[in-house]
Coordinates of C-alpha atoms in Angstrom, one line a residue:
Chain A
M111 CA 76.5 -42.2 11.8
Q112 CA 73.5 -40.0 10.9
Y113 CA 71.2 -42.4 9.1
E114 CA 69.8 -45.6 10.5
S115 CA 70.1 -47.4 7.1
Q116 CA 73.9 -47.0 7.2
R117 CA 73.9 -49.9 9.6
V118 CA 73.6 -52.4 6.8
A119 CA 77.3 -51.6 6.2
L120 CA 78.0 -53.7 9.3
Y121 CA 77.0 -56.9 7.5
Y122 CA 79.4 -56.2 4.8
F123 CA 82.3 -55.2 7.1
G124 CA 81.7 -58.3 9.2
G125 CA 81.7 -60.6 6.2
A126 CA 84.7 -58.9 4.7
L127 CA 86.8 -59.3 7.9
A128 CA 85.9 -63.0 8.2
L129 CA 87.0 -63.6 4.6
F130 CA 90.1 -61.5 5.2
V131 CA 91.2 -63.9 7.9
A132 CA 90.4 -66.9 5.5
Q133 CA 92.4 -65.2 2.8
V134 CA 95.6 -64.8 4.8
L135 CA 95.3 -68.3 6.3
F136 CA 95.1 -69.8 2.9
G137 CA 98.0 -67.6 1.8
L138 CA 100.0 -68.9 4.7
L139 CA 99.3 -72.5 3.7
A140 CA 100.3 -71.7 0.1
G141 CA 103.5 -70.1 1.4
L142 CA 104.1 -73.2 3.5
V143 CA 103.8 -75.4 0.4
Y144 CA 106.6 -73.5 -1.2
V145 CA 108.9 -74.5 1.7
A146 CA 107.4 -77.9 2.4
P147 CA 106.2 -79.1 -1.0
H148 CA 104.6 -82.3 0.1
F149 CA 102.4 -80.6 2.7
L150 CA 98.7 -81.0 1.7
A151 CA 99.8 -82.1 -1.8
E152 CA 97.3 -85.0 -1.8
T153 CA 94.4 -83.3 -0.1
I154 CA 94.3 -79.6 -1.2
P155 CA 96.8 -79.1 -4.1
F156 CA 98.5 -75.8 -4.5
N157 CA 96.2 -74.6 -7.3
V158 CA 93.2 -74.9 -5.0
L159 CA 95.0 -73.2 -2.1
R160 CA 95.9 -70.3 -4.4
M161 CA 92.5 -69.9 -5.9
I162 CA 90.9 -69.7 -2.5
H163 CA 93.6 -67.2 -1.4
T164 CA 93.0 -64.9 -4.4
N165 CA 89.2 -65.3 -4.6
A166 CA 88.7 -64.7 -0.9
L167 CA 90.7 -61.5 -1.4
I168 CA 88.7 -60.3 -4.3
V169 CA 85.4 -61.1 -2.6
W170 CA 86.2 -59.4 0.7
L171 CA 87.5 -56.3 -1.0
L172 CA 84.3 -56.1 -3.0
M173 CA 82.3 -56.7 0.2
G174 CA 84.2 -53.8 1.8
F175 CA 83.5 -51.6 -1.1
F176 CA 79.8 -52.4 -0.9
G177 CA 79.9 -51.7 2.8
A178 CA 81.7 -48.5 2.3
A179 CA 79.2 -47.4 -0.3
Y180 CA 76.2 -48.2 2.0
Y181 CA 78.0 -46.3 4.8
L182 CA 78.9 -43.2 2.8
L183 CA 76.0 -42.9 0.4
P184 CA 73.4 -41.8 3.0
E185 CA 75.8 -39.1 4.4
E186 CA 76.7 -37.9 1.0
T187 CA 73.2 -37.9 -0.5
E188 CA 71.6 -36.9 2.7
N189 CA 68.9 -39.5 2.7
D190 CA 68.5 -43.2 3.7
I191 CA 69.5 -46.2 1.6
H192 CA 66.7 -46.9 -0.9
S193 CA 66.1 -50.4 0.5
P194 CA 68.0 -51.6 3.5
K195 CA 66.3 -55.0 3.1
L196 CA 67.5 -55.4 -0.4
A197 CA 71.0 -54.5 0.8
I198 CA 70.9 -57.2 3.5
A199 CA 69.5 -59.8 0.9
Q200 CA 72.3 -58.8 -1.4
F201 CA 74.9 -59.4 1.3
W202 CA 73.6 -62.9 2.1
L203 CA 73.4 -63.9 -1.6
F204 CA 77.0 -62.7 -2.0
L205 CA 78.3 -64.5 1.1
I206 CA 76.5 -67.7 0.2
G207 CA 77.7 -67.6 -3.3
A208 CA 81.3 -67.1 -2.1
A209 CA 81.0 -69.9 0.4
A210 CA 79.6 -72.2 -2.2
A211 CA 82.4 -71.4 -4.6
V212 CA 85.1 -72.1 -1.9
I213 CA 83.5 -75.4 -0.9
G214 CA 83.3 -76.3 -4.6
Y215 CA 87.0 -75.5 -5.0
L216 CA 87.9 -77.9 -2.2
F217 CA 86.0 -80.6 -4.1
G218 CA 87.7 -79.8 -7.4
I219 CA 84.7 -77.9 -8.9
H220 CA 86.1 -74.9 -10.6
G221 CA 86.9 -73.2 -13.9
G222 CA 90.4 -72.5 -15.1
R223 CA 90.7 -68.8 -15.8
E224 CA 92.8 -67.2 -13.2
F225 CA 90.7 -65.3 -10.6
L226 CA 87.5 -66.2 -12.5
E227 CA 87.5 -69.8 -11.4
Q228 CA 83.9 -69.6 -10.2
P229 CA 81.4 -71.9 -11.9
L230 CA 79.1 -70.2 -14.3
W231 CA 76.1 -70.1 -12.0
I232 CA 78.2 -68.4 -9.3
R233 CA 79.4 -65.8 -11.8
I234 CA 75.7 -65.2 -12.7
A235 CA 74.9 -64.9 -9.0
I236 CA 77.7 -62.3 -8.8
V237 CA 76.0 -60.3 -11.6
V238 CA 72.7 -60.5 -9.7
V239 CA 74.5 -59.2 -6.5
A240 CA 75.9 -56.4 -8.5
L241 CA 72.5 -55.5 -10.0
M242 CA 71.0 -55.5 -6.6
F243 CA 73.6 -53.1 -5.4
L244 CA 73.5 -50.9 -8.5
Y245 CA 69.7 -50.5 -8.2
N246 CA 69.9 -49.7 -4.5
G247 CA 72.8 -47.4 -4.7
T248 CA 71.6 -45.6 -7.8
M249 CA 68.1 -45.0 -6.4
T250 CA 69.7 -43.6 -3.2
L251 CA 71.8 -41.3 -5.3
L252 CA 69.0 -40.2 -7.6
K253 CA 66.7 -39.0 -4.8
G254 CA 69.4 -37.2 -2.8
R255 CA 72.2 -34.7 -3.0
K256 CA 74.6 -35.6 -5.9
T257 CA 78.0 -34.9 -4.6
V258 CA 81.2 -35.6 -6.6
V259 CA 82.2 -38.2 -4.0
A260 CA 78.9 -40.1 -4.5
N261 CA 78.9 -39.8 -8.3
V262 CA 82.5 -41.0 -8.7
L263 CA 81.9 -43.9 -6.3
M264 CA 78.8 -45.0 -8.1
L265 CA 80.5 -44.6 -11.5
G266 CA 83.4 -46.8 -10.3
L267 CA 81.0 -49.5 -9.1
W268 CA 78.9 -49.3 -12.3
L269 CA 81.9 -49.7 -14.5
A270 CA 83.3 -52.5 -12.4
A271 CA 80.0 -54.4 -12.8
L272 CA 79.8 -53.8 -16.5
L273 CA 83.4 -55.0 -17.0
F274 CA 82.6 -58.1 -15.1
L275 CA 80.3 -59.2 -17.8
F276 CA 83.4 -60.2 -19.8
A277 CA 83.7 -63.0 -17.2
L278 CA 80.7 -64.7 -18.8
W279 CA 82.4 -65.1 -22.1
V280 CA 85.4 -67.6 -22.6
P281 CA 86.9 -67.3 -26.1
A282 CA 88.3 -70.5 -27.5
N283 CA 91.4 -68.7 -28.9
L284 CA 93.8 -68.3 -25.9
S285 CA 95.2 -65.0 -27.1
V286 CA 91.7 -63.5 -27.6
D287 CA 90.8 -65.0 -24.2
K288 CA 93.7 -63.2 -22.5
M289 CA 93.1 -59.9 -24.2
Y290 CA 89.6 -59.6 -22.9
W291 CA 90.4 -61.2 -19.6
W292 CA 92.5 -58.1 -18.9
W293 CA 89.4 -56.0 -19.4
I294 CA 88.2 -57.3 -16.1
V295 CA 91.5 -57.7 -14.2
H296 CA 93.5 -54.7 -15.3
L297 CA 90.6 -52.3 -15.9
W298 CA 89.3 -53.2 -12.5
V299 CA 92.4 -52.8 -10.4
E300 CA 94.3 -50.2 -12.4
G301 CA 91.1 -48.4 -13.6
V302 CA 87.7 -48.3 -12.1
W303 CA 88.7 -49.6 -8.6
E304 CA 90.9 -46.6 -8.3
L305 CA 87.8 -44.5 -8.8
I306 CA 86.2 -46.3 -5.8
M307 CA 89.4 -45.9 -3.8
A308 CA 89.8 -42.1 -4.6
S309 CA 86.2 -41.4 -3.7
I310 CA 86.3 -43.3 -0.4
M311 CA 89.6 -41.5 0.4
A312 CA 88.0 -38.1 -0.4
F313 CA 85.0 -39.0 1.8
M314 CA 87.3 -39.8 4.7
L315 CA 89.6 -36.8 4.2
I316 CA 86.6 -34.4 4.3
R317 CA 85.5 -35.9 7.6
L318 CA 89.0 -36.4 9.2
T319 CA 90.6 -33.1 8.2
G320 CA 87.7 -30.7 7.9
V321 CA 89.0 -29.4 4.6
D322 CA 86.4 -27.7 2.4
R323 CA 84.5 -30.1 0.1
E324 CA 85.1 -27.9 -2.9
V325 CA 88.8 -28.3 -2.6
V326 CA 88.6 -32.1 -2.0
E327 CA 86.3 -32.6 -4.9
K328 CA 88.6 -30.8 -7.4
W329 CA 91.4 -33.1 -6.2
L330 CA 89.2 -36.0 -6.7
Y331 CA 88.5 -35.1 -10.3
L332 CA 92.2 -34.6 -10.9
I333 CA 93.1 -38.0 -9.4
V334 CA 90.4 -40.0 -11.3
S335 CA 91.3 -38.1 -14.5
L336 CA 94.9 -39.1 -14.2
T337 CA 93.9 -42.7 -13.3
L338 CA 91.8 -43.3 -16.4
F339 CA 93.8 -41.2 -18.8
T340 CA 96.9 -43.4 -18.0
G341 CA 95.2 -46.6 -16.8
I342 CA 93.0 -47.4 -19.8
L343 CA 95.8 -47.4 -22.4
G344 CA 98.1 -48.7 -19.6
T345 CA 96.3 -52.0 -20.2
G346 CA 98.8 -52.3 -23.0
H347 CA 101.5 -53.5 -20.6
H348 CA 99.6 -56.8 -20.5
Y349 CA 99.5 -57.0 -24.3
Y350 CA 103.3 -57.3 -24.9
W351 CA 103.6 -61.1 -25.2
I352 CA 100.2 -62.7 -25.7
G353 CA 99.9 -62.7 -29.4
T354 CA 98.9 -59.0 -29.8
P355 CA 100.7 -56.6 -32.1
G356 CA 104.1 -55.1 -31.3
Y357 CA 102.9 -51.5 -31.0
W358 CA 101.5 -52.3 -27.6
Q359 CA 105.1 -52.3 -26.3
W360 CA 105.2 -48.6 -27.0
V361 CA 101.6 -47.8 -25.9
G362 CA 101.9 -50.0 -22.8
S363 CA 105.3 -48.7 -21.7
I364 CA 104.5 -45.1 -22.1
F365 CA 101.0 -45.1 -20.5
S366 CA 101.8 -47.5 -17.7
V367 CA 104.8 -45.5 -16.6
L368 CA 102.4 -42.6 -16.3
E369 CA 100.1 -44.8 -14.1
V370 CA 102.4 -43.8 -11.3
L371 CA 101.0 -40.3 -11.4
P372 CA 97.6 -40.8 -10.0
F373 CA 99.1 -42.8 -7.1
F374 CA 101.6 -40.0 -6.5
A375 CA 98.8 -37.4 -6.7
M376 CA 96.9 -39.5 -4.0
V377 CA 99.9 -39.2 -1.6
V378 CA 100.2 -35.4 -2.2
F379 CA 96.4 -35.1 -1.8
A380 CA 96.2 -37.0 1.4
F381 CA 99.1 -35.3 3.2
Y382 CA 98.2 -31.8 1.9
M383 CA 94.7 -32.2 3.1
V384 CA 95.9 -33.2 6.6
W385 CA 98.3 -30.3 6.7
K386 CA 95.8 -27.8 5.4
G387 CA 92.9 -29.1 7.5
G388 CA 94.6 -29.2 10.8
R389 CA 91.5 -30.8 12.5
D390 CA 92.3 -32.9 15.5
H391 CA 90.0 -35.8 14.8
P392 CA 89.8 -38.3 17.7
N393 CA 90.0 -41.3 15.3
K394 CA 93.8 -41.3 14.9
A395 CA 93.8 -44.8 13.6
A396 CA 91.6 -44.0 10.7
L397 CA 93.9 -41.2 9.7
L398 CA 96.9 -43.5 9.9
W399 CA 95.2 -46.0 7.6
A400 CA 94.1 -43.3 5.2
L401 CA 97.6 -41.9 4.9
G402 CA 99.1 -45.4 4.9
T403 CA 97.0 -46.6 2.0
A404 CA 98.1 -43.6 -0.1
V405 CA 101.7 -44.2 0.7
M406 CA 101.7 -48.0 0.3
A407 CA 99.6 -47.9 -2.9
F408 CA 102.2 -45.5 -4.3
F409 CA 105.0 -48.0 -3.5
G410 CA 103.2 -51.2 -4.3
A411 CA 101.2 -50.2 -7.3
G412 CA 103.3 -47.3 -8.5
V413 CA 107.0 -48.0 -7.8
W414 CA 106.8 -51.8 -7.9
G415 CA 104.6 -51.6 -11.0
F416 CA 107.0 -49.2 -12.7
M417 CA 109.9 -51.5 -11.9
H418 CA 108.9 -54.1 -14.5
T419 CA 106.5 -52.3 -16.7
L420 CA 108.8 -51.1 -19.5
A421 CA 108.6 -53.7 -22.3
P422 CA 112.4 -54.3 -22.6
V423 CA 112.5 -55.0 -18.9
N424 CA 109.3 -57.0 -18.8
F425 CA 110.6 -59.2 -21.6
Y426 CA 112.8 -60.7 -18.9
T427 CA 110.8 -60.3 -15.7
H428 CA 107.3 -61.2 -17.1
G429 CA 105.8 -64.0 -15.0
T430 CA 108.5 -64.3 -12.4
Q431 CA 108.4 -63.6 -8.6
I432 CA 108.8 -59.9 -9.5
T433 CA 105.2 -60.0 -10.6
A434 CA 104.2 -61.8 -7.4
A435 CA 106.0 -59.1 -5.3
H436 CA 104.3 -56.3 -7.1
G437 CA 100.9 -58.1 -6.9
H438 CA 101.1 -58.6 -3.1
L439 CA 102.1 -55.0 -2.2
A440 CA 99.8 -53.4 -4.7
F441 CA 96.7 -55.2 -3.5
Y442 CA 97.7 -54.6 0.1
G443 CA 98.6 -51.0 -0.3
A444 CA 95.8 -49.9 -2.5
Y445 CA 92.8 -52.0 -1.6
V446 CA 93.3 -53.9 1.6
M447 CA 94.5 -50.8 3.5
L448 CA 91.8 -48.6 2.0
N449 CA 89.1 -51.1 3.2
I450 CA 90.6 -51.2 6.6
A451 CA 90.8 -47.4 6.6
I452 CA 87.1 -47.0 6.0
M453 CA 86.2 -49.8 8.4
T454 CA 88.4 -48.2 11.1
Y455 CA 86.6 -44.9 10.4
A456 CA 83.1 -46.3 10.2
M457 CA 82.8 -49.2 12.5
P458 CA 83.2 -47.2 15.8
N459 CA 80.5 -44.9 14.5
L460 CA 78.2 -47.7 13.5
L461 CA 78.8 -49.6 16.8
K462 CA 78.5 -46.4 18.8
R463 CA 81.9 -47.0 20.4
A464 CA 84.1 -44.1 21.2
P465 CA 87.2 -44.3 20.3
Y466 CA 87.4 -48.2 20.8
N467 CA 90.7 -50.2 20.6
Q468 CA 92.6 -47.5 18.7
V469 CA 96.1 -48.4 19.9
L470 CA 95.7 -52.0 19.2
N471 CA 94.4 -51.1 15.7
M472 CA 97.5 -49.0 15.1
W473 CA 99.7 -52.0 16.2
G474 CA 97.9 -54.0 13.6
F475 CA 98.7 -51.4 11.0
W476 CA 102.4 -51.4 11.8
V477 CA 102.8 -55.2 12.2
T478 CA 100.9 -56.0 9.0
T479 CA 102.4 -53.3 6.9
A480 CA 105.9 -54.1 8.0
A481 CA 105.4 -57.8 7.3
M482 CA 103.9 -57.1 3.9
A483 CA 106.9 -54.8 3.0
F484 CA 109.3 -57.6 4.1
M485 CA 107.4 -60.2 2.1
T486 CA 107.6 -57.9 -0.9
F487 CA 111.3 -57.5 -0.5
T488 CA 111.9 -61.2 -0.3
L489 CA 109.8 -61.9 -3.4
T490 CA 111.6 -59.1 -5.2
F491 CA 115.0 -60.5 -4.4
A492 CA 113.7 -64.0 -5.4
G493 CA 112.5 -62.5 -8.6
V494 CA 115.7 -60.7 -9.5
V495 CA 117.7 -63.9 -9.0
Q496 CA 115.1 -65.9 -10.9
T497 CA 115.1 -63.5 -13.8
H498 CA 118.8 -63.6 -14.1
L499 CA 119.3 -67.4 -13.8
Q500 CA 116.2 -68.4 -15.8
R501 CA 115.6 -65.7 -18.3
V502 CA 119.2 -64.5 -18.9
M503 CA 121.2 -67.7 -18.3
G504 CA 118.5 -70.1 -19.5
M505 CA 118.7 -72.3 -16.4
D506 CA 115.8 -74.8 -16.0
Y507 CA 112.8 -73.5 -14.0
M508 CA 112.8 -76.1 -11.2
Q509 CA 116.6 -75.8 -10.7
V510 CA 116.2 -72.1 -10.3
Q511 CA 113.4 -72.5 -7.8
Q512 CA 115.8 -74.5 -5.6
E513 CA 118.4 -71.7 -5.8
I514 CA 115.9 -69.2 -4.4
E515 CA 114.4 -71.4 -1.7
L516 CA 115.9 -69.2 1.1
F517 CA 113.7 -66.3 0.0
Y518 CA 110.6 -68.5 0.2
M519 CA 111.5 -69.3 3.8
Y520 CA 111.7 -65.6 4.6
R521 CA 108.4 -65.1 2.8
L522 CA 106.8 -67.7 4.9
G523 CA 108.0 -66.0 8.1
A524 CA 106.6 -62.7 6.8
G525 CA 103.3 -64.4 6.0
A526 CA 103.0 -65.7 9.6
V527 CA 103.5 -62.2 10.9
V528 CA 100.9 -60.9 8.5
V529 CA 98.4 -63.4 9.9
I530 CA 99.2 -62.1 13.4
G531 CA 98.8 -58.5 12.3
V532 CA 95.5 -59.2 10.6
L533 CA 94.2 -60.9 13.8
L534 CA 95.1 -57.8 15.7
I535 CA 93.3 -55.6 13.2
V536 CA 90.2 -57.7 13.2
Y537 CA 90.1 -58.0 17.0
S538 CA 90.5 -54.2 17.4
L539 CA 87.6 -53.6 15.1
V540 CA 85.2 -56.2 16.4
V541 CA 85.8 -56.3 20.2
P542 CA 85.0 -53.2 22.2
G543 CA 87.8 -51.4 24.0
R544 CA 87.8 -51.6 27.8
R545 CA 88.1 -47.9 28.3
Q546 CA 85.3 -47.1 25.9
A547 CA 82.8 -45.7 28.5
A548 CA 85.3 -43.2 29.8
E549 CA 86.2 -41.7 26.4
A550 CA 84.6 -38.8 24.7
P551 CA 82.0 -39.4 21.9
A552 CA 83.5 -39.9 18.5
A553 CA 83.1 -37.1 16.0
E554 CA 81.4 -38.0 12.8
Chain B
M743 CA 94.9 -26.4 -6.7
A744 CA 94.5 -23.5 -9.1
E745 CA 91.5 -21.4 -8.2
R746 CA 90.9 -20.9 -11.9
L747 CA 90.0 -24.5 -12.4
T748 CA 86.3 -24.7 -11.6
K749 CA 84.7 -27.9 -10.5
S750 CA 82.6 -28.2 -13.6
A751 CA 85.6 -27.7 -15.7
A752 CA 87.4 -30.5 -13.8
R753 CA 84.4 -32.7 -14.3
N754 CA 84.3 -32.0 -18.1
V755 CA 88.0 -32.8 -18.4
F756 CA 87.4 -36.1 -16.6
Y757 CA 84.5 -37.3 -18.6
G758 CA 85.7 -36.0 -21.9
G759 CA 89.2 -37.3 -21.5
T760 CA 88.0 -40.7 -20.3
I761 CA 85.7 -41.1 -23.3
F762 CA 88.6 -40.1 -25.6
F763 CA 91.0 -42.6 -24.1
F764 CA 88.4 -45.3 -24.0
V765 CA 87.5 -44.8 -27.7
V766 CA 91.2 -45.0 -28.6
F767 CA 91.6 -48.2 -26.5
V768 CA 88.6 -49.9 -28.1
A769 CA 89.9 -49.1 -31.6
L770 CA 93.3 -50.6 -30.8
V771 CA 91.8 -53.6 -29.2
A772 CA 89.5 -54.1 -32.2
Q773 CA 92.6 -54.0 -34.5
S774 CA 94.5 -56.4 -32.2
H775 CA 91.6 -58.8 -32.2
S776 CA 91.7 -58.9 -36.0
Y777 CA 95.5 -59.2 -35.8
I778 CA 95.3 -62.2 -33.5
V779 CA 92.7 -64.0 -35.6
T780 CA 94.2 -63.3 -39.0
K781 CA 98.0 -63.1 -38.3
S782 CA 99.5 -64.1 -35.0
S783 CA 97.6 -67.2 -33.7
N784 CA 96.8 -69.6 -36.5
D785 CA 93.2 -69.2 -35.7
D786 CA 92.4 -71.5 -38.7
K787 CA 94.2 -74.3 -36.9
L788 CA 92.0 -73.9 -33.8
T789 CA 90.5 -77.3 -34.3
A790 CA 87.9 -79.1 -32.2
D791 CA 90.8 -81.0 -30.5
V792 CA 92.6 -77.8 -29.6
K793 CA 89.4 -76.3 -28.2
A794 CA 88.8 -79.5 -26.2
G795 CA 92.3 -79.3 -24.9
K796 CA 91.8 -75.8 -23.6
L797 CA 88.8 -77.1 -21.7
V798 CA 91.0 -79.8 -20.1
W799 CA 93.4 -77.0 -19.2
E800 CA 90.6 -75.0 -17.6
E801 CA 88.9 -77.9 -15.9
H802 CA 92.0 -78.7 -13.8
S803 CA 92.9 -75.1 -13.3
C804 CA 96.5 -75.7 -14.5
I805 CA 97.0 -71.9 -14.4
N806 CA 96.9 -71.8 -10.6
C807 CA 100.3 -73.5 -10.5
H808 CA 101.8 -72.9 -14.0
T809 CA 102.0 -69.8 -16.2
I810 CA 101.1 -69.7 -19.8
M811 CA 102.4 -66.8 -21.9
G812 CA 103.8 -65.6 -18.5
E813 CA 100.4 -65.4 -16.8
G814 CA 99.2 -67.5 -14.0
A815 CA 100.7 -68.7 -10.7
Y816 CA 104.5 -68.8 -10.5
F817 CA 104.7 -72.2 -8.7
A818 CA 105.4 -74.4 -11.7
P819 CA 107.0 -74.0 -15.1
E820 CA 105.9 -71.9 -18.0
L821 CA 103.9 -73.9 -20.5
S822 CA 103.4 -71.8 -23.6
N823 CA 106.7 -73.2 -24.9
V824 CA 106.6 -76.6 -23.2
W825 CA 106.0 -78.2 -26.7
V826 CA 109.3 -76.6 -27.8
R827 CA 111.1 -77.6 -24.6
Y828 CA 110.1 -81.2 -25.1
G829 CA 111.5 -81.1 -28.7
G830 CA 108.1 -81.1 -30.3
R831 CA 109.4 -79.2 -33.3
E832 CA 112.0 -81.8 -34.2
D833 CA 110.1 -84.9 -33.0
P834 CA 106.4 -84.4 -32.5
E835 CA 105.6 -88.0 -31.7
G836 CA 108.4 -88.3 -29.2
A837 CA 107.3 -85.1 -27.5
R838 CA 103.8 -86.3 -27.3
Q839 CA 104.8 -89.6 -25.7
A840 CA 107.1 -87.9 -23.3
L841 CA 104.4 -85.5 -22.1
K842 CA 101.9 -88.3 -21.7
A843 CA 104.5 -90.3 -19.7
W844 CA 105.0 -87.1 -17.5
F845 CA 101.3 -86.7 -16.8
E846 CA 101.0 -90.4 -15.9
S847 CA 103.9 -90.4 -13.5
Q848 CA 102.5 -87.7 -11.3
P849 CA 102.9 -87.1 -8.4
T850 CA 106.6 -88.0 -8.5
G851 CA 106.8 -88.2 -4.7
I852 CA 110.4 -87.1 -4.9
P853 CA 111.3 -85.7 -1.5
G854 CA 111.6 -81.9 -1.4
R855 CA 110.2 -81.4 -4.8
R856 CA 106.9 -79.7 -5.7
Q857 CA 104.2 -82.2 -6.5
M858 CA 101.8 -82.1 -9.5
P859 CA 98.6 -83.9 -8.8
Q860 CA 97.5 -87.0 -10.7
F861 CA 94.5 -85.8 -12.8
N862 CA 93.7 -89.3 -14.3
L863 CA 93.3 -87.9 -17.8
S864 CA 92.0 -90.2 -20.5
E865 CA 94.1 -90.9 -23.6
E866 CA 91.8 -88.5 -25.5
E867 CA 92.1 -85.7 -22.9
M868 CA 95.9 -86.0 -22.9
D869 CA 96.0 -85.8 -26.7
N870 CA 93.7 -82.8 -26.7
L871 CA 95.7 -81.0 -24.0
I872 CA 98.9 -81.6 -25.9
D873 CA 97.2 -80.3 -29.1
F874 CA 96.3 -77.2 -27.2
L875 CA 99.8 -76.7 -25.8
R876 CA 101.3 -77.3 -29.3
W877 CA 98.9 -74.7 -30.8
T878 CA 99.8 -72.3 -28.1
S879 CA 103.5 -72.7 -28.8
K880 CA 103.0 -71.5 -32.3
V881 CA 101.3 -68.2 -31.4
D882 CA 103.6 -65.3 -32.4
T883 CA 104.3 -63.7 -29.0
Q884 CA 106.9 -61.1 -30.2
G885 CA 109.8 -63.5 -29.3
W886 CA 108.7 -64.2 -25.7
P887 CA 109.9 -66.2 -23.7
P888 CA 113.6 -65.3 -24.1
N889 CA 114.7 -68.9 -24.1
K890 CA 113.6 -72.5 -23.8
A891 CA 113.5 -72.4 -20.0
G892 CA 110.3 -70.4 -20.4

């Protein structure tokens, strides 16, 4: 940590970790309802459990991105955050908005577009939060050094905020509604969020490996180019069966297969930089997460996405547990792990702890990642059986669900282990290590 | 990475390419928008009742258990073709009554079975919701879902 104003990131990281725990706890409850369907049925029905699970995820990932941005912008631009006070006010508005939304959900106050269930005034509050950040971040960037890392990060956050404006408009025609809904959902996670991911990765790899910035930044341009060249038209893989024209089956299939490329490039980039750099950075856990996020994003988003993205395959698998499997590993690999990577890198610096609970943190990595992989396998098997019985044989939905109950039991077990892993990660980041005084100071 | 590729060239490729692909995407989406409204979705039959039905659908967040056109949660059956599954094409009045009876009988309380909440919909809300589901079943979705099971 070189700038005092970087410390505002701690608010965001703290808030993000708290919501992370809430997210996995509600996920565990939802997983339990699959196995014991009467559990909570009268008090918190499944739809509410699920919307809290997904909303908490999205909010904490965004909080992590804001925290990452406030951490890395000063170092990249070589000057303090324009207004740390505004950044703190932005945090509290975001947190209070999220809390109000969740409490509202528990009382049945919500909208009905998936992931955008927030009442209108909360969506407007989110826009205000985004504007506060964009003003603060952009001013910081404008008066300082304009590196590629900082530019790409701010571009990603600007575009994410602009695309969110579609959340304010709910078309009456369901097909039109869906088509523009994907402008937020797809163009976020398979578009501009990857810009945020790649730039944070580049920032960490420069610090962790010591490779020359010129090299890293060329890679960064390559990865974000591949991302948007494939990901924008890759939106077409959501336009197969919603009332849109048939040519999307070609456009979507071709471009979304290519969406694997940026994720593969990210793996090559991360490992090549580590090999080339050869720096022995004391924060081993941060490096583990950085490499881990590249690998797991490649499998979760890349391989598991490819598996069901071709239109003739998707015709049968669309909206089955295959989609759930992909969704879980993609979000975990690309965005959860990325956020934990930057927190693992930044929090010891911000808290002036050297090297902190590294071993415990790495245990958290392996426990959580293994359990997420297992969960993904169980959902994939469930999805394959479901696809065959329901989509090929035409068996009734509820009957099929009974046939695949075993997989849901395994999934629940995996979910319980994920919760344990997440608690290990949070503990390792928040609680100081016992040996901290004896260790050498962390390198920036 | 090739030494010949300068950083400013990489930057130009990124911004130029992104703008190109985005323009193509916007053009295709504009065409699709007009296709939905004029061809695939019976936009002219999007009556006040259907619109009100979509609001009922949203107010109770049905999508966080069910899927519609394959999108949503995967906890409960697909509903874009529920009208067809209930025989609405052959006997619209019968399907309507059957769906209403279904809404009213929730939760079933059957042991080991997933429970749908009782939403206490009024007669008008049920009619609107069913109108919305019927309208949705008539959208041309390129033959999806593969069969009645949804």
